[in-house]
mmCIF file of C-alpha atoms and ligand atoms in Angstrom:
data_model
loop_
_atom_site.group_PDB
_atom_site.id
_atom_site.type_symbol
_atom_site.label_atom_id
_atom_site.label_comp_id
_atom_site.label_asym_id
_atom_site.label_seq_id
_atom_site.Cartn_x
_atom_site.Cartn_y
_atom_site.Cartn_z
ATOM 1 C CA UNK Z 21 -25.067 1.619 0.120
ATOM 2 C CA UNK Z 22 -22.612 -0.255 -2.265
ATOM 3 C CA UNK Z 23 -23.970 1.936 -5.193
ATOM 4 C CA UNK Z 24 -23.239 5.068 -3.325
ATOM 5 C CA UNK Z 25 -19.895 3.826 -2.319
ATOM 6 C CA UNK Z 26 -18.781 3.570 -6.062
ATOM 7 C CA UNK Z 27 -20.505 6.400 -7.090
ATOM 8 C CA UNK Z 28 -17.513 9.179 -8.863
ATOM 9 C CA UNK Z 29 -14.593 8.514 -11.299
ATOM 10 C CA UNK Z 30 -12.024 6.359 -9.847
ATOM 11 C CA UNK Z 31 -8.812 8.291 -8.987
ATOM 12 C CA UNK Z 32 -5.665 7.850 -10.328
ATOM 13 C CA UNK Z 33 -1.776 8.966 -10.022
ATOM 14 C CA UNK Z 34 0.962 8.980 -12.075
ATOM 15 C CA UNK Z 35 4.260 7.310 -11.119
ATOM 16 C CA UNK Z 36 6.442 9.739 -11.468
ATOM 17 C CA UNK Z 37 9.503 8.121 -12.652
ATOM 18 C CA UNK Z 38 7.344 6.461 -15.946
ATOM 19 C CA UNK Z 39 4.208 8.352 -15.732
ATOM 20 C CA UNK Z 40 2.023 5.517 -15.774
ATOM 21 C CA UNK Z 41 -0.810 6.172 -13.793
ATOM 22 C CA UNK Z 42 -2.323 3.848 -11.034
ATOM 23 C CA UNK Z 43 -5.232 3.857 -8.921
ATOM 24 C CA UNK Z 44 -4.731 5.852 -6.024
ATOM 25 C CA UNK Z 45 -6.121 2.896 -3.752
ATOM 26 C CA UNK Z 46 -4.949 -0.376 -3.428
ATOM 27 C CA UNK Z 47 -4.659 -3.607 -0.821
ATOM 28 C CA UNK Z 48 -1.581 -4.451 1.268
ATOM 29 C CA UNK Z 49 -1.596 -8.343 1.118
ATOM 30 C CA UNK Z 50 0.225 -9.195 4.615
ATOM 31 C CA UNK Z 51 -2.649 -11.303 6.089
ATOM 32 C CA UNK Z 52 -2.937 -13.598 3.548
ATOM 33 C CA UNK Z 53 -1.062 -16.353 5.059
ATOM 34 C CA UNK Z 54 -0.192 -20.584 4.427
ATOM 35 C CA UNK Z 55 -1.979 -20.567 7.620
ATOM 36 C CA UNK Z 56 -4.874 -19.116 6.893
ATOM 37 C CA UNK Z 57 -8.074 -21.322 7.295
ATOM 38 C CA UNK Z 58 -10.033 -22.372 4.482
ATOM 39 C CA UNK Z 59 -13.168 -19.787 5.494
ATOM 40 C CA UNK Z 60 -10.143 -16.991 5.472
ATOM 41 C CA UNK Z 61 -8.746 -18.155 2.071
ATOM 42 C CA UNK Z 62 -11.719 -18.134 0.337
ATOM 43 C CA UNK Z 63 -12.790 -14.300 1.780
ATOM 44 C CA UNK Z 64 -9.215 -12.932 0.891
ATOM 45 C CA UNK Z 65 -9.725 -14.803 -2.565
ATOM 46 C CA UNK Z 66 -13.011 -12.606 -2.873
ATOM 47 C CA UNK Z 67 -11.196 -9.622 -1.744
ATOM 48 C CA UNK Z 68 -8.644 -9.802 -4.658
ATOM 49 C CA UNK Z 69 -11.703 -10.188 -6.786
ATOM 50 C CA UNK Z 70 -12.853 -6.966 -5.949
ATOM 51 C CA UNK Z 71 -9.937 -5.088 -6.176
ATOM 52 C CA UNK Z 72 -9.307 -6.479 -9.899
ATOM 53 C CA UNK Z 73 -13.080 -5.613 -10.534
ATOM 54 C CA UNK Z 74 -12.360 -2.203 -9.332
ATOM 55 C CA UNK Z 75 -9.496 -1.752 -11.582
ATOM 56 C CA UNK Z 76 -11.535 -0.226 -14.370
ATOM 57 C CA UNK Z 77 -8.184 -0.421 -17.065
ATOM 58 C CA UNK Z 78 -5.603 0.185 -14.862
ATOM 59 C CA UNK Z 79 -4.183 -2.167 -12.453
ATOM 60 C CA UNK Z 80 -4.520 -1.669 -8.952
ATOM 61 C CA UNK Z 81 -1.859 -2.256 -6.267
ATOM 62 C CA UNK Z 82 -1.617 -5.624 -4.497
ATOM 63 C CA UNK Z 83 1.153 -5.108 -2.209
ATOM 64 C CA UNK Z 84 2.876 -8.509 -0.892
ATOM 65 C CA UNK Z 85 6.245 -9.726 0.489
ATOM 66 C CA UNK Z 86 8.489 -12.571 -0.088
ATOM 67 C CA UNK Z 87 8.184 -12.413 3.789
ATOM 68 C CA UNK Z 88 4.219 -11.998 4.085
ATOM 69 C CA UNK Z 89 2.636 -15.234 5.620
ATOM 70 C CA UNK Z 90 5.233 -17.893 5.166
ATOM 71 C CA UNK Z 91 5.328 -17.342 1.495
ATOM 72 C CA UNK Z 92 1.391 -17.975 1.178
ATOM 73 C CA UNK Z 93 0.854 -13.870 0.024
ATOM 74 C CA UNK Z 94 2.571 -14.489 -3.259
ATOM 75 C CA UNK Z 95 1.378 -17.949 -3.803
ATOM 76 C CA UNK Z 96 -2.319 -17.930 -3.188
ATOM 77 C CA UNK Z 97 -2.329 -14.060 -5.103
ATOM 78 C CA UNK Z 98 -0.395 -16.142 -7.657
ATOM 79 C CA UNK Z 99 -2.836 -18.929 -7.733
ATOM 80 C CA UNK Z 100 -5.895 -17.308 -7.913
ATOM 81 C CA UNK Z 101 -5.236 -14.838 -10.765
ATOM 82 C CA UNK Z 102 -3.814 -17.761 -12.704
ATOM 83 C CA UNK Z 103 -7.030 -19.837 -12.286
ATOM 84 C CA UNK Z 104 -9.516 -16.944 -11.991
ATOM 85 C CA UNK Z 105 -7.890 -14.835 -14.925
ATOM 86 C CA UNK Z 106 -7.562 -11.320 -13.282
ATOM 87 C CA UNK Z 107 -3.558 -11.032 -12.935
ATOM 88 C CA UNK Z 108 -3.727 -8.117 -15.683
ATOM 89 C CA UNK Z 109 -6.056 -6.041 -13.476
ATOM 90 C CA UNK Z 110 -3.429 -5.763 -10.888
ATOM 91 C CA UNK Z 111 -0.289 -4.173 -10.546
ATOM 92 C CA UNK Z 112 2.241 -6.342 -8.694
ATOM 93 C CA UNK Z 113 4.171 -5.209 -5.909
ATOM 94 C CA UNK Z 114 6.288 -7.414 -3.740
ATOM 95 C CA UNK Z 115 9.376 -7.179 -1.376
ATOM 96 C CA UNK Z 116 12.740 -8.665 -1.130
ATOM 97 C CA UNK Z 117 14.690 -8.652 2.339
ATOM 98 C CA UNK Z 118 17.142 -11.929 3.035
ATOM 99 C CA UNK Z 119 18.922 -9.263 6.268
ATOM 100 C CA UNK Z 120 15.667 -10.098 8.746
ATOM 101 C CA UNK Z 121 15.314 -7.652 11.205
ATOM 102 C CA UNK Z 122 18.330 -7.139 12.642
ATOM 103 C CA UNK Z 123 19.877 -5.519 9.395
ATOM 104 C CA UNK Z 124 23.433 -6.445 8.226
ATOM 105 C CA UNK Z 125 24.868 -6.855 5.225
ATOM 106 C CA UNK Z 126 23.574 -10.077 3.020
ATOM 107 C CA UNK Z 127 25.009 -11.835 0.274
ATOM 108 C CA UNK Z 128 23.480 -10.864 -3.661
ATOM 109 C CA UNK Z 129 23.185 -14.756 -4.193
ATOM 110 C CA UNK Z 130 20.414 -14.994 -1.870
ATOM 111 C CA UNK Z 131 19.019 -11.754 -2.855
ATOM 112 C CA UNK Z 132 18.609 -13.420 -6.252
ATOM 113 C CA UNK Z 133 17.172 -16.495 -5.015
ATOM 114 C CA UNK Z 134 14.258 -15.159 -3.123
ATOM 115 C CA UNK Z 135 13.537 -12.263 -6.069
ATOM 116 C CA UNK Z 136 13.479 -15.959 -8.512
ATOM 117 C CA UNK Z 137 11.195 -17.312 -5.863
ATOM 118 C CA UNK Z 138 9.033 -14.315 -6.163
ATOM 119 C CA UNK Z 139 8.188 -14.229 -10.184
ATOM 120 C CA UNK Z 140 7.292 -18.565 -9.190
ATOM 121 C CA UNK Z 141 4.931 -17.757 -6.670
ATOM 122 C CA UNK Z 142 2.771 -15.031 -8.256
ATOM 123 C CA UNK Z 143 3.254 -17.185 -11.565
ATOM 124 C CA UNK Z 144 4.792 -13.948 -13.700
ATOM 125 C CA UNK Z 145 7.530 -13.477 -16.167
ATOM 126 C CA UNK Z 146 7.633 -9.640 -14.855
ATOM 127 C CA UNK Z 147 6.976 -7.639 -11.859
ATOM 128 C CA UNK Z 148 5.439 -4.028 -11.519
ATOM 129 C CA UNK Z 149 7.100 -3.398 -8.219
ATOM 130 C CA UNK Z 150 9.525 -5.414 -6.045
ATOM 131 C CA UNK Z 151 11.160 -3.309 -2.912
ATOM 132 C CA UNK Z 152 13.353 -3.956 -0.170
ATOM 133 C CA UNK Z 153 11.308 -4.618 3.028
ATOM 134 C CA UNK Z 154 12.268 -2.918 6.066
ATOM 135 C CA UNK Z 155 15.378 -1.032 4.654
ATOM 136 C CA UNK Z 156 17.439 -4.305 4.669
ATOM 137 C CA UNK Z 157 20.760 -3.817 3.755
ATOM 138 C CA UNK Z 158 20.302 -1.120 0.584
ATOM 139 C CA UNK Z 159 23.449 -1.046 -1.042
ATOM 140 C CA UNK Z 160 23.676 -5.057 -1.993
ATOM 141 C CA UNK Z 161 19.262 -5.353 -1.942
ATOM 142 C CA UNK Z 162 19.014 -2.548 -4.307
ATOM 143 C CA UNK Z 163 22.254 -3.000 -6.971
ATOM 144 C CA UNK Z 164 20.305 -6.814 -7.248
ATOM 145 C CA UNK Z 165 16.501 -5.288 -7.750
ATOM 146 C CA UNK Z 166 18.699 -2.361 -10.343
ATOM 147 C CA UNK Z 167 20.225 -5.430 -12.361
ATOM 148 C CA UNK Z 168 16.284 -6.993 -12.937
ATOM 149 C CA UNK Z 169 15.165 -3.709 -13.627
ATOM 150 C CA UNK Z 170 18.082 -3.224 -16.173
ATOM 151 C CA UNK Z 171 16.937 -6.564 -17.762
ATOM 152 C CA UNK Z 172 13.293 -5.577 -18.083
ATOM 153 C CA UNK Z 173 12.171 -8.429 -15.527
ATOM 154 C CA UNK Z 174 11.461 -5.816 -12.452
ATOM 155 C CA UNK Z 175 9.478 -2.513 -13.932
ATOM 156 C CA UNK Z 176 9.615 -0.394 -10.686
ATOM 157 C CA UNK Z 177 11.819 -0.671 -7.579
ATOM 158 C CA UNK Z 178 12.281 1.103 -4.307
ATOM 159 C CA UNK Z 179 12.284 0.741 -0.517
ATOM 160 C CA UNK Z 180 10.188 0.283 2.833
ATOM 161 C CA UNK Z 181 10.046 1.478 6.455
ATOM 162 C CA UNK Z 182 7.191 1.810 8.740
ATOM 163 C CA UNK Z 183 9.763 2.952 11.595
ATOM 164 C CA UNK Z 184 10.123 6.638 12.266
ATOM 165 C CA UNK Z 185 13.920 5.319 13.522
ATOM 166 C CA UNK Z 186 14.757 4.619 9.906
ATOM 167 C CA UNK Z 187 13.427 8.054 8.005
ATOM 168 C CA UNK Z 188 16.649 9.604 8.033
ATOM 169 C CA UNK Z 189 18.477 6.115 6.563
ATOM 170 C CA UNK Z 190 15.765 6.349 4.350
ATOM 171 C CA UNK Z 191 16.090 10.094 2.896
ATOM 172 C CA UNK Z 192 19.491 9.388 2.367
ATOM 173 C CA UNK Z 193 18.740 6.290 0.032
ATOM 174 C CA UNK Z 194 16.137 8.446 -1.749
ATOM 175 C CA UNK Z 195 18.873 10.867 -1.976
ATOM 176 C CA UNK Z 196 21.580 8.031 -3.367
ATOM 177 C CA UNK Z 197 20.200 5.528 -5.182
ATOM 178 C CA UNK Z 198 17.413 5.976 -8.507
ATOM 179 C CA UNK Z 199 14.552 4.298 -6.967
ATOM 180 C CA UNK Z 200 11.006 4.454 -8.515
ATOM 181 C CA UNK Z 201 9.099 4.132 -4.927
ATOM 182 C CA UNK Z 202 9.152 4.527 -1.155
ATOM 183 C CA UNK Z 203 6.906 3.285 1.015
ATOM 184 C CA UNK Z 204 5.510 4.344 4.306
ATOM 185 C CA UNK Z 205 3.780 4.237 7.166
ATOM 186 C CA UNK Z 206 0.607 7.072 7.222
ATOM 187 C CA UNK Z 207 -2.521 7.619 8.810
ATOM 188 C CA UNK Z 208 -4.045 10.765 9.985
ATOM 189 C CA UNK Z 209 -2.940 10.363 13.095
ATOM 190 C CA UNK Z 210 0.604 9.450 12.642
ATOM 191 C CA UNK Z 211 1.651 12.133 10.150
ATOM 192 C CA UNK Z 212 5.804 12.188 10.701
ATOM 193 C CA UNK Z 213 6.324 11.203 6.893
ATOM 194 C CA UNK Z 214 4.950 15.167 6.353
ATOM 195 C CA UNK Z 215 7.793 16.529 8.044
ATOM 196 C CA UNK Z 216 10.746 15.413 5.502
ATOM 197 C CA UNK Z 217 9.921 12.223 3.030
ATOM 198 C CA UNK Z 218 6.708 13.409 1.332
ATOM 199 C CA UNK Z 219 8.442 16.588 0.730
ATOM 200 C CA UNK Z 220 11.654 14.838 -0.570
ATOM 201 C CA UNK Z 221 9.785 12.412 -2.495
ATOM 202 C CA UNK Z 222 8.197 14.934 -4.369
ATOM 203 C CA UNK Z 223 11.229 16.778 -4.905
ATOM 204 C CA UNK Z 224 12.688 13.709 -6.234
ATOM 205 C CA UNK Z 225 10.275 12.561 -8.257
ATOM 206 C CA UNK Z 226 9.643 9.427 -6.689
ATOM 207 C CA UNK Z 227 6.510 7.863 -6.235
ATOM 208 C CA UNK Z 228 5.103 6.894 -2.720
ATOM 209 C CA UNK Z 229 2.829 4.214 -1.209
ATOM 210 C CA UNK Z 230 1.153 4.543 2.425
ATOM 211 C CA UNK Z 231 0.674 1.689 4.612
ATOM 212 C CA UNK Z 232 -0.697 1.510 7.673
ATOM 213 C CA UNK Z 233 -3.625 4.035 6.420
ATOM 214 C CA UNK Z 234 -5.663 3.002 9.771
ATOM 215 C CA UNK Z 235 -2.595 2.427 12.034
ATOM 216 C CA UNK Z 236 -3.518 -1.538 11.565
ATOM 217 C CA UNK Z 237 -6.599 -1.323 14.955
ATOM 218 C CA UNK Z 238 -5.230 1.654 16.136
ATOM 219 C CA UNK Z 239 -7.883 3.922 14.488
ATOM 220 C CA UNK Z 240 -10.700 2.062 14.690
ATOM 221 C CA UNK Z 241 -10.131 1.993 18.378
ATOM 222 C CA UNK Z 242 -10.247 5.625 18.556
ATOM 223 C CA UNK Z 243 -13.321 6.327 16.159
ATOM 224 C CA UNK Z 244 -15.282 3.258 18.174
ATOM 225 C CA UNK Z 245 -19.030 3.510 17.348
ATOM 226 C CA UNK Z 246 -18.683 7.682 16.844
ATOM 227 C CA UNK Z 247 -20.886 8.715 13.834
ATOM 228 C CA UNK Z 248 -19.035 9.778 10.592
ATOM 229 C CA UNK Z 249 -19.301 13.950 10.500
ATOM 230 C CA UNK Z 250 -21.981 14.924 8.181
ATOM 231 C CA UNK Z 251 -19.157 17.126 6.400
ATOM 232 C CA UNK Z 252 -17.584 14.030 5.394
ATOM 233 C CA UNK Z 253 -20.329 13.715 2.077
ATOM 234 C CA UNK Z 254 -18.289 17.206 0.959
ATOM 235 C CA UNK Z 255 -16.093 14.979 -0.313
ATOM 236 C CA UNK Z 256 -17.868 12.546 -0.752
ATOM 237 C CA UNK Z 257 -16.433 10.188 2.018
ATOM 238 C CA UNK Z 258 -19.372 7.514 3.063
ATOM 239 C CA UNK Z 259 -16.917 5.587 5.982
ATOM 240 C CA UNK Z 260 -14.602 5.992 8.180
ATOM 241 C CA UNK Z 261 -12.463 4.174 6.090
ATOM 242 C CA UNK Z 262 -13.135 6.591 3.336
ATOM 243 C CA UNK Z 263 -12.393 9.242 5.403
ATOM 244 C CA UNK Z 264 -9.026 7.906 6.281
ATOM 245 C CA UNK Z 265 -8.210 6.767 3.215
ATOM 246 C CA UNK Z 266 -9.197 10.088 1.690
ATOM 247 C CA UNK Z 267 -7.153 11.985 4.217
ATOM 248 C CA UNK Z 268 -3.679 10.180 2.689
ATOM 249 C CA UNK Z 269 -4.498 10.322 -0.497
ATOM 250 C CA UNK Z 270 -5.227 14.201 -0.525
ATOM 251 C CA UNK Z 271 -1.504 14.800 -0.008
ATOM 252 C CA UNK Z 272 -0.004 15.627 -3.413
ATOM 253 C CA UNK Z 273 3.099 13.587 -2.721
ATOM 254 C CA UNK Z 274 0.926 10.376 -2.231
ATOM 255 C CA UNK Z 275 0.254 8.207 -5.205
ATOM 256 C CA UNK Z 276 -1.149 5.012 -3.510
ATOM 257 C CA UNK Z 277 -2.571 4.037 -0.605
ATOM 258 C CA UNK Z 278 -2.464 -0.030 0.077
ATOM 259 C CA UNK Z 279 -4.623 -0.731 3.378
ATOM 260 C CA UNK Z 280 -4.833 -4.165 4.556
ATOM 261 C CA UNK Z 281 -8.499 -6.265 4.446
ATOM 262 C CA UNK Z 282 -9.395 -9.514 4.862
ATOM 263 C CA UNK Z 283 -13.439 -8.619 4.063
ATOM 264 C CA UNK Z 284 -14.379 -8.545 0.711
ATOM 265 C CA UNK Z 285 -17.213 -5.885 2.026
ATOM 266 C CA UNK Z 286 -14.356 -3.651 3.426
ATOM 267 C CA UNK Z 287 -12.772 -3.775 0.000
ATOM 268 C CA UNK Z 288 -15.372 -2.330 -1.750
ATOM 269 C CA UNK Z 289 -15.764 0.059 1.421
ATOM 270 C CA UNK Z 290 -11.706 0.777 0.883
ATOM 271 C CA UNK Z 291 -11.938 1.340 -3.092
ATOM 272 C CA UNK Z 292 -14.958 3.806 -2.390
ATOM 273 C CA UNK Z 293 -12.078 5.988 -1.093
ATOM 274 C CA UNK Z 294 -10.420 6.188 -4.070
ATOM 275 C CA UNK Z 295 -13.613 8.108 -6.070
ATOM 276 C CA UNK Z 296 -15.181 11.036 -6.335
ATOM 277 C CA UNK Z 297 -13.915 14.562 -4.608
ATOM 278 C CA UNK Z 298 -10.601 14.495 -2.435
ATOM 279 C CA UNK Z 299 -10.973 16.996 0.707
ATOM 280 C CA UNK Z 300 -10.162 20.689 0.625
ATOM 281 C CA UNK Z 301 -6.443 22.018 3.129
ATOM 282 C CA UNK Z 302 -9.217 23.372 5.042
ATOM 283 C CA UNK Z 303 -11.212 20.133 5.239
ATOM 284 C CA UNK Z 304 -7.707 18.186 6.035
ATOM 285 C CA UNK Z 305 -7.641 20.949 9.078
ATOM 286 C CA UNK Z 306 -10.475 19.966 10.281
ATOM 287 C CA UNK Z 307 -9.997 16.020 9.947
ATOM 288 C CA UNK Z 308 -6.968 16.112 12.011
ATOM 289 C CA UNK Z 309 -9.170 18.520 14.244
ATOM 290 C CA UNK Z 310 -11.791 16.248 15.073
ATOM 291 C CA UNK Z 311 -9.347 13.156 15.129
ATOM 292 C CA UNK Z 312 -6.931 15.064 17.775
ATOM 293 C CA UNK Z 313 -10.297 15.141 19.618
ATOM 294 C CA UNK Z 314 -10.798 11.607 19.675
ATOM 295 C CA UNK Z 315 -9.417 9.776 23.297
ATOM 296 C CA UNK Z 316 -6.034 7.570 22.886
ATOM 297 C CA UNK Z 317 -3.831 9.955 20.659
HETATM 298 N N1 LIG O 412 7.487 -2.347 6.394
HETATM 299 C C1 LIG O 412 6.582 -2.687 5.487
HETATM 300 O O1 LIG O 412 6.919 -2.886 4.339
HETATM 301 C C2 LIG O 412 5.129 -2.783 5.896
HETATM 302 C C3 LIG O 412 4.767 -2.734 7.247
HETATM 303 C C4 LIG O 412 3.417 -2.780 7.588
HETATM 304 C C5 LIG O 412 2.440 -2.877 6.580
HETATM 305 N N2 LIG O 412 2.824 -2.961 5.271
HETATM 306 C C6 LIG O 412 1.799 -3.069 4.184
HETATM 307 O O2 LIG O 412 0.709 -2.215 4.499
HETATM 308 C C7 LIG O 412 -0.512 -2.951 4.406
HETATM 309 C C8 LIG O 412 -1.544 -2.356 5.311
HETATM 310 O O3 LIG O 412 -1.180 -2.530 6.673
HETATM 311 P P1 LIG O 412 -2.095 -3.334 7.698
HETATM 312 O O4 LIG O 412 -3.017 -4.231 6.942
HETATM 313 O O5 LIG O 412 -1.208 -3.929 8.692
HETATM 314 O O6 LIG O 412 -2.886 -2.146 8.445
HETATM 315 P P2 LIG O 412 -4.032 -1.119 8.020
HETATM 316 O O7 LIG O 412 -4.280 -1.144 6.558
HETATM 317 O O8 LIG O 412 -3.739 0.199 8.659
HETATM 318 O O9 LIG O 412 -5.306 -1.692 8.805
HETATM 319 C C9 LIG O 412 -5.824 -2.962 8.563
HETATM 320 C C10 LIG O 412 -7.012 -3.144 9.502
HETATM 321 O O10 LIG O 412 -8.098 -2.304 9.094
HETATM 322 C C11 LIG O 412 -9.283 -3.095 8.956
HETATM 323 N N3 LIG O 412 -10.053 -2.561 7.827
HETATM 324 C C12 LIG O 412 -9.671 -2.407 6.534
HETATM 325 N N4 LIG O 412 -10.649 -1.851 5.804
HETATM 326 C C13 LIG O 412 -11.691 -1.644 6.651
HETATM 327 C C14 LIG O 412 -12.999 -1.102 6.468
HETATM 328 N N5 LIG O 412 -13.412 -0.652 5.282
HETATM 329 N N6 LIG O 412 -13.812 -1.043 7.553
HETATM 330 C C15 LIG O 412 -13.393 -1.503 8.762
HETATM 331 N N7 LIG O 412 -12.168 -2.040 9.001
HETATM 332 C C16 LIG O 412 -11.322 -2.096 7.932
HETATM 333 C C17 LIG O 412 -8.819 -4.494 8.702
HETATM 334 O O11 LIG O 412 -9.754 -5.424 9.214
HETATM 335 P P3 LIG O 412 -10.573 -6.419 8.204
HETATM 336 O O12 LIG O 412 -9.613 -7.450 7.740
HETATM 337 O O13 LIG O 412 -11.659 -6.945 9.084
HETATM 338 O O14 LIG O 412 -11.094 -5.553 7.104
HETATM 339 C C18 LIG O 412 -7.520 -4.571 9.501
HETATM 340 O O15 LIG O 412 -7.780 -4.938 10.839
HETATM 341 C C19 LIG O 412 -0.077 -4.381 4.751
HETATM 342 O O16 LIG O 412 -1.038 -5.338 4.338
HETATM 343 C C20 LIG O 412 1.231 -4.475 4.019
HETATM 344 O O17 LIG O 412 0.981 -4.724 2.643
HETATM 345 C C21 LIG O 412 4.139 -2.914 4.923
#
């Protein structure tokens, strides 16, 4: 099964605002926690193994947060590509976001502070990717993540939601501010980013990142023990999570998708959807099809 599974050249997109290219899957790093147990350290160590193995020359996506599990995303990613050696097989992406949830404007000195704490954690003089997390206060979060860009220290920046709410706040900040990335919540069941920000983004030239490509359980509720469709080999999708991970990637304005794993088995499963054939408009028609058919939509 695993040598089907990476069977097909690995897939890549370029970002638009550089034109580097990337692969087009990668791994959101939320669960990876300082309370994680030993048993779940080690497993999320051997998931960031795979994902560096599957980077094949360019790095893939590891998507983390200052925020993300009391700090322990960063510093156990940090950690083990220090120690194990495979930091330049990934391509870091982190988030910055002193406002918390409820928003308001924040002062640039603690901007600074956690963006310093970042490059300690993951143990690097630069970063591939550092947004603001949950559209916290742009104006002041950006200008900061701008000035490390300016001085070479931050590569790419750009900004997060994975609330339908904040779309229109977020249009306008692609529509404002040069920003390299947005990234957003898709699956093919929640598909309200193809009504106005994957068209914009592409218009813009900026590069996007889906999270949330299985609606966290949400899918895997749905799909239960129901057979993948044989039509699903067509391109060449071996898993549901291949077909999911397919269906976001097939839009042209998508140029990484970063699911979330704590199973070093589901990582390989994950990367698998990131080879070989993409599916046909007409095979996207009938993946939303047979998912609209599915009970709790
Ligand atoms: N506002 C923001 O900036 C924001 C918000 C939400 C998420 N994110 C980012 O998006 C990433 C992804 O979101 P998420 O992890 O919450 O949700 P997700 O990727 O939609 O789903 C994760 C779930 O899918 C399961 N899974 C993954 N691969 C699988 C496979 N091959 N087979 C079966 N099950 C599989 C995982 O379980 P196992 O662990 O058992 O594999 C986990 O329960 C996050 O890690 C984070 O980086 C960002």
């Amino acid at each position: 099964m695993l040598v089907a599974l990476q069977q097909g050249a690995v897939l890549t997109r370029p970002i638009p605002s550089t034109g580097e290219r990337i692969p087009v899957i990668g791994l959101g790093g939320r669960w990876i926690s300082t309370n994680s147990t030993p048993d779940e350290l080690a497993d999320h160590r051997a998931v960031l193994h795979a994902l560096a193995d599957g980077a094949e020359g360019a790095g893939r996506v590891f998507d983390s947060a200052a925020g993300y599990g009391g700090g322990g995303s960063e510093s156990y990613a940090g950690q083990w590509a220090e120690e194990d050696g495979f930091g330049d097989d990934i391509f870091w992406a982190t988030k910055v976001n002193v406002a918390g949830r409820g928003g308001g404007s924040v002062d640039p000195v603690d901007v600074r502070a956690q963006i310093d704490r970042s490059f300690e954690r993951l143990r690097l003089p630069v970063i591939d990717l550092n947004q603001v997390h949950n559209m916290g206060d742009p104006p002041t979060q950006l200008g900061v993540l701008q000035e490390y860009k300016d001085s070479g220290r931050i590569r790419h920046i750009g900004i997060t939601t994975t609330s339908a709410r904040q779309y229109g706040a977020l249009a306008d900040v692609m529509g404002q501010y040069p920003i390299d990335f947005v990234s957003i919540d898709y699956a093919i069941d929640n598909r309200a980013v193809e009504e106005r920000i994957l068209p914009l983004a592409q218009d813009q030239g900026i590069a996007v990142m889906v999270y949330l490509p299985f609606g966290r359980s949400r899918m895997w509720q749905r799909i239960g023990d129901r057979p993948l469709p044989e039509w699903a080999a067509e391109f060449d999708a071996h898993s549901w999570a291949q077909f999911m991970l397919k269906f976001v990637v097939a839009h042209p304005a998508v140029t990484v998708a970063a699911p979330g794993t704590g199973d070093p088995e589901h990582m390989v499963d994950d990367l698998g959807g990131g080879r070989g054939r993409l599916p046909t408009r007409d095979h996207v028609q009938r993946m939303i099809a047979l998912v609209e058919s599915l009970p709790g939509g």
